XYZ file of C-alpha atoms in Angstrom:
240
model
C -17.297 -3.874 -6.444
C -14.152 -3.204 -8.463
C -10.724 -3.029 -6.805
C -7.373 -1.942 -8.237
C -4.331 -3.409 -6.488
C -0.988 -1.749 -7.239
C 2.306 -3.458 -6.394
C 5.867 -2.439 -7.142
C 7.262 -5.604 -8.752
C 5.851 -8.665 -10.540
C 6.712 -10.986 -7.629
C 4.343 -8.997 -5.392
C 1.681 -8.913 -8.100
C 1.916 -12.688 -8.474
C 1.678 -13.163 -4.703
C -1.611 -11.258 -4.773
C -3.065 -13.084 -7.764
C -2.167 -16.518 -6.342
C -4.784 -15.913 -3.665
C -7.597 -16.059 -6.202
C -6.897 -18.799 -8.742
C -7.619 -18.050 -12.400
C -5.916 -14.956 -13.803
C -6.310 -13.241 -17.154
C -4.213 -10.418 -18.600
C -6.081 -7.346 -19.780
C -4.407 -4.838 -22.077
C -5.223 -1.245 -21.180
C -5.358 1.299 -24.002
C -2.902 -0.881 -25.927
C 0.090 0.737 -24.252
C 3.065 -1.674 -24.528
C 3.993 -3.239 -21.209
C 0.998 -1.858 -19.321
C -1.194 -4.779 -18.408
C -3.729 -5.384 -15.695
C -3.950 -8.900 -14.293
C -7.622 -9.586 -13.662
C -8.483 -12.269 -11.138
C -11.679 -14.225 -10.718
C -12.584 -13.598 -7.115
C -14.848 -16.193 -5.468
C -18.531 -15.336 -5.599
C -18.282 -12.937 -8.516
C -19.238 -9.847 -6.500
C -15.732 -8.379 -6.436
C -13.521 -7.781 -9.477
C -9.821 -7.425 -8.658
C -7.337 -5.952 -11.123
C -3.657 -6.158 -10.142
C -1.003 -3.915 -11.660
C 2.762 -4.063 -11.168
C 3.675 -0.398 -11.426
C 7.341 -0.052 -10.486
C 9.307 0.929 -7.397
C 9.063 4.290 -5.665
C 6.305 6.849 -5.119
C 6.582 8.483 -8.554
C 6.245 5.210 -10.468
C 3.443 4.124 -8.134
C 1.487 7.344 -8.671
C 1.871 7.145 -12.436
C 0.858 3.493 -12.577
C -2.125 4.061 -10.310
C -3.347 6.980 -12.411
C -2.959 4.855 -15.508
C -4.880 1.983 -13.965
C -7.662 4.229 -12.681
C -8.135 5.591 -16.180
C -9.508 2.161 -17.121
C -12.016 2.335 -14.220
C -14.288 3.096 -12.542
C -12.964 1.569 -9.317
C -14.360 1.578 -5.799
C -11.051 1.049 -3.979
C -7.308 1.185 -4.630
C -4.931 -0.983 -2.593
C -1.188 -0.413 -2.360
C 0.214 -3.852 -1.569
C 3.520 -5.619 -1.278
C 6.333 -6.356 1.109
C 8.136 -3.838 3.283
C 10.275 -3.245 6.323
C 8.852 -3.493 9.824
C 9.802 -1.391 12.824
C 10.839 -3.715 15.658
C 9.375 -4.797 17.958
C 5.986 -3.581 16.722
C 6.002 -5.355 13.345
C 8.271 -8.420 13.299
C 9.368 -10.218 10.151
C 6.484 -12.261 8.737
C 3.748 -10.047 10.160
C 1.156 -8.071 8.218
C 0.534 -4.346 8.593
C -2.486 -2.387 7.369
C -2.075 1.384 7.362
C -4.131 3.550 9.666
C -2.291 6.426 8.030
C -0.143 6.569 4.878
C 2.719 9.008 5.435
C 5.284 10.597 3.115
C 8.177 10.401 5.554
C 10.905 12.120 3.528
C 8.964 14.630 1.445
C 10.206 18.066 2.503
C 13.490 19.870 3.074
C 16.614 19.507 5.175
C 17.465 22.581 7.246
C 20.145 23.378 9.844
C 17.482 22.624 12.470
C 16.583 19.285 10.898
C 13.998 17.890 8.498
C 10.961 20.034 7.659
C 7.940 18.266 6.108
C 6.454 19.589 2.907
C 3.369 20.858 4.731
C 5.510 23.131 6.919
C 6.927 24.595 3.705
C 3.417 25.538 2.647
C 2.983 22.904 -0.069
C 0.651 19.973 -0.571
C 0.111 17.305 2.054
C 2.130 14.484 3.540
C -0.402 11.890 4.720
C -3.669 10.169 3.802
C -6.168 8.301 5.941
C -7.657 5.040 4.638
C -11.295 4.390 5.637
C -11.344 3.502 9.340
C -13.979 0.788 9.047
C -12.099 -0.938 6.250
C -8.794 -0.836 8.144
C -10.535 -2.347 11.165
C -12.201 -5.129 9.184
C -9.123 -6.007 7.133
C -7.003 -6.194 10.279
C -9.558 -8.443 11.953
C -9.821 -10.755 8.945
C -6.102 -11.077 8.245
C -4.582 -10.723 11.699
C -2.682 -7.656 10.539
C -1.299 -5.024 12.846
C -2.461 -1.466 12.342
C -0.238 1.597 12.380
C 1.353 4.210 10.194
C 3.108 2.968 7.071
C 5.836 5.355 5.979
C 6.576 5.949 2.309
C 10.271 6.604 1.697
C 12.214 7.185 -1.497
C 15.350 5.673 0.038
C 15.043 2.433 1.987
C 16.388 2.747 5.520
C 19.814 1.143 5.953
C 21.077 2.240 9.357
C 20.030 2.223 12.986
C 20.422 6.001 13.089
C 17.972 6.552 10.256
C 15.481 4.093 11.738
C 15.655 5.956 15.046
C 15.147 9.305 13.312
C 12.060 8.029 11.524
C 10.583 6.669 14.735
C 11.328 9.927 16.507
C 9.412 11.839 13.842
C 6.688 9.189 13.482
C 6.314 7.315 16.793
C 3.257 5.404 15.526
C 5.083 3.969 12.521
C 4.811 0.208 12.075
C 6.368 -0.265 8.627
C 8.060 1.459 5.722
C 7.761 0.922 1.979
C 8.247 2.976 -1.167
C 4.881 3.230 -2.906
C 1.898 3.837 -0.609
C 1.881 7.621 -0.674
C 2.219 7.706 -4.471
C -0.757 5.364 -4.820
C -2.741 7.510 -2.387
C -1.934 10.715 -4.280
C -3.361 9.288 -7.498
C -6.395 7.780 -5.791
C -7.205 11.054 -4.042
C -7.301 12.916 -7.341
C -10.024 10.630 -8.638
C -11.959 10.435 -5.370
C -11.277 6.726 -4.780
C -10.541 5.445 -1.248
C -7.116 3.915 -0.658
C -5.789 1.121 1.536
C -2.198 -0.012 2.130
C -1.310 -3.561 3.152
C 2.268 -4.747 3.719
C 3.857 -8.072 4.619
C 7.070 -7.557 6.571
C 10.154 -9.078 4.950
C 12.856 -7.388 7.036
C 13.465 -5.164 10.011
C 13.892 -1.439 9.397
C 17.493 -0.613 10.280
C 20.963 -1.825 9.262
C 20.770 -3.382 5.813
C 21.298 -7.154 6.120
C 20.025 -9.022 3.073
C 20.854 -12.386 4.658
C 18.242 -11.698 7.324
C 15.473 -10.826 4.875
C 12.621 -13.303 4.486
C 11.129 -12.275 1.163
C 9.582 -15.666 0.410
C 7.833 -15.784 3.766
C 6.542 -12.233 3.310
C 5.183 -12.993 -0.155
C 3.424 -16.080 1.212
C 1.896 -13.943 3.974
C 0.700 -11.472 1.337
C -1.007 -14.288 -0.575
C -2.670 -15.498 2.604
C -3.921 -12.026 3.438
C -5.537 -11.444 0.065
C -7.187 -14.852 0.295
C -9.127 -13.484 3.277
C -10.068 -10.085 1.838
C -13.002 -10.883 -0.469
C -15.609 -11.384 2.305
C -14.438 -8.111 3.861
C -14.829 -6.226 0.592
C -18.204 -7.798 -0.119
C -19.453 -6.560 3.247
C -18.143 -3.055 2.818
C -21.312 -1.005 2.360
C -21.668 2.299 0.562
C -21.961 4.066 3.922
C -18.710 2.482 5.089
C -16.953 3.489 1.884
C -17.472 7.076 2.882
C -16.159 6.520 6.404
C -12.812 8.296 6.458
């Protein structure tokens, strides 16, 4: 099985690769700066390539498409740290997405926000395979819920409340999951999103963020994923 993991920044990429030990860099199509970090997963049945693709849904989609071009892959994982909606996802917890949602893709109107689907364009959510979400949550102790993709990180209580009003099942927010899912969908590859919570969604307070703890939780989670992926059968891969 071959897995592509896409993170936003190198610190997240390194947190993922630390879970596996030996790492080698693999140049892809000799494009400057575009490098996959290939890890030697225990047992040799799963190959994991990790790519730091940049912040935001556009960069994530472009990086994922680029990485998939070096495939084939059986799974794409959007991974990193993110904000958690209290009290569902406290700082230090893990969240695996039951649904990946583009929370601010649409239009503002006098009546409020209208999602892109109501405008008659595209889609605004993706569903990871149910069986994989279940097994990853069981193996890592992660919570399950919606992970919102936003282009602007929430910085106020009012915005956090508005997001929860529109998405009452939201557990976390980040900036890349929907972009990764868009690229994966176009090549027919299943997608998963896994986030370690570094801060509460709401008023922006950098002093309260626990980035180091979240990165350590991300490393711990990926250290538990290989047996799950090895047991993921072909039938389960088609369970959406």
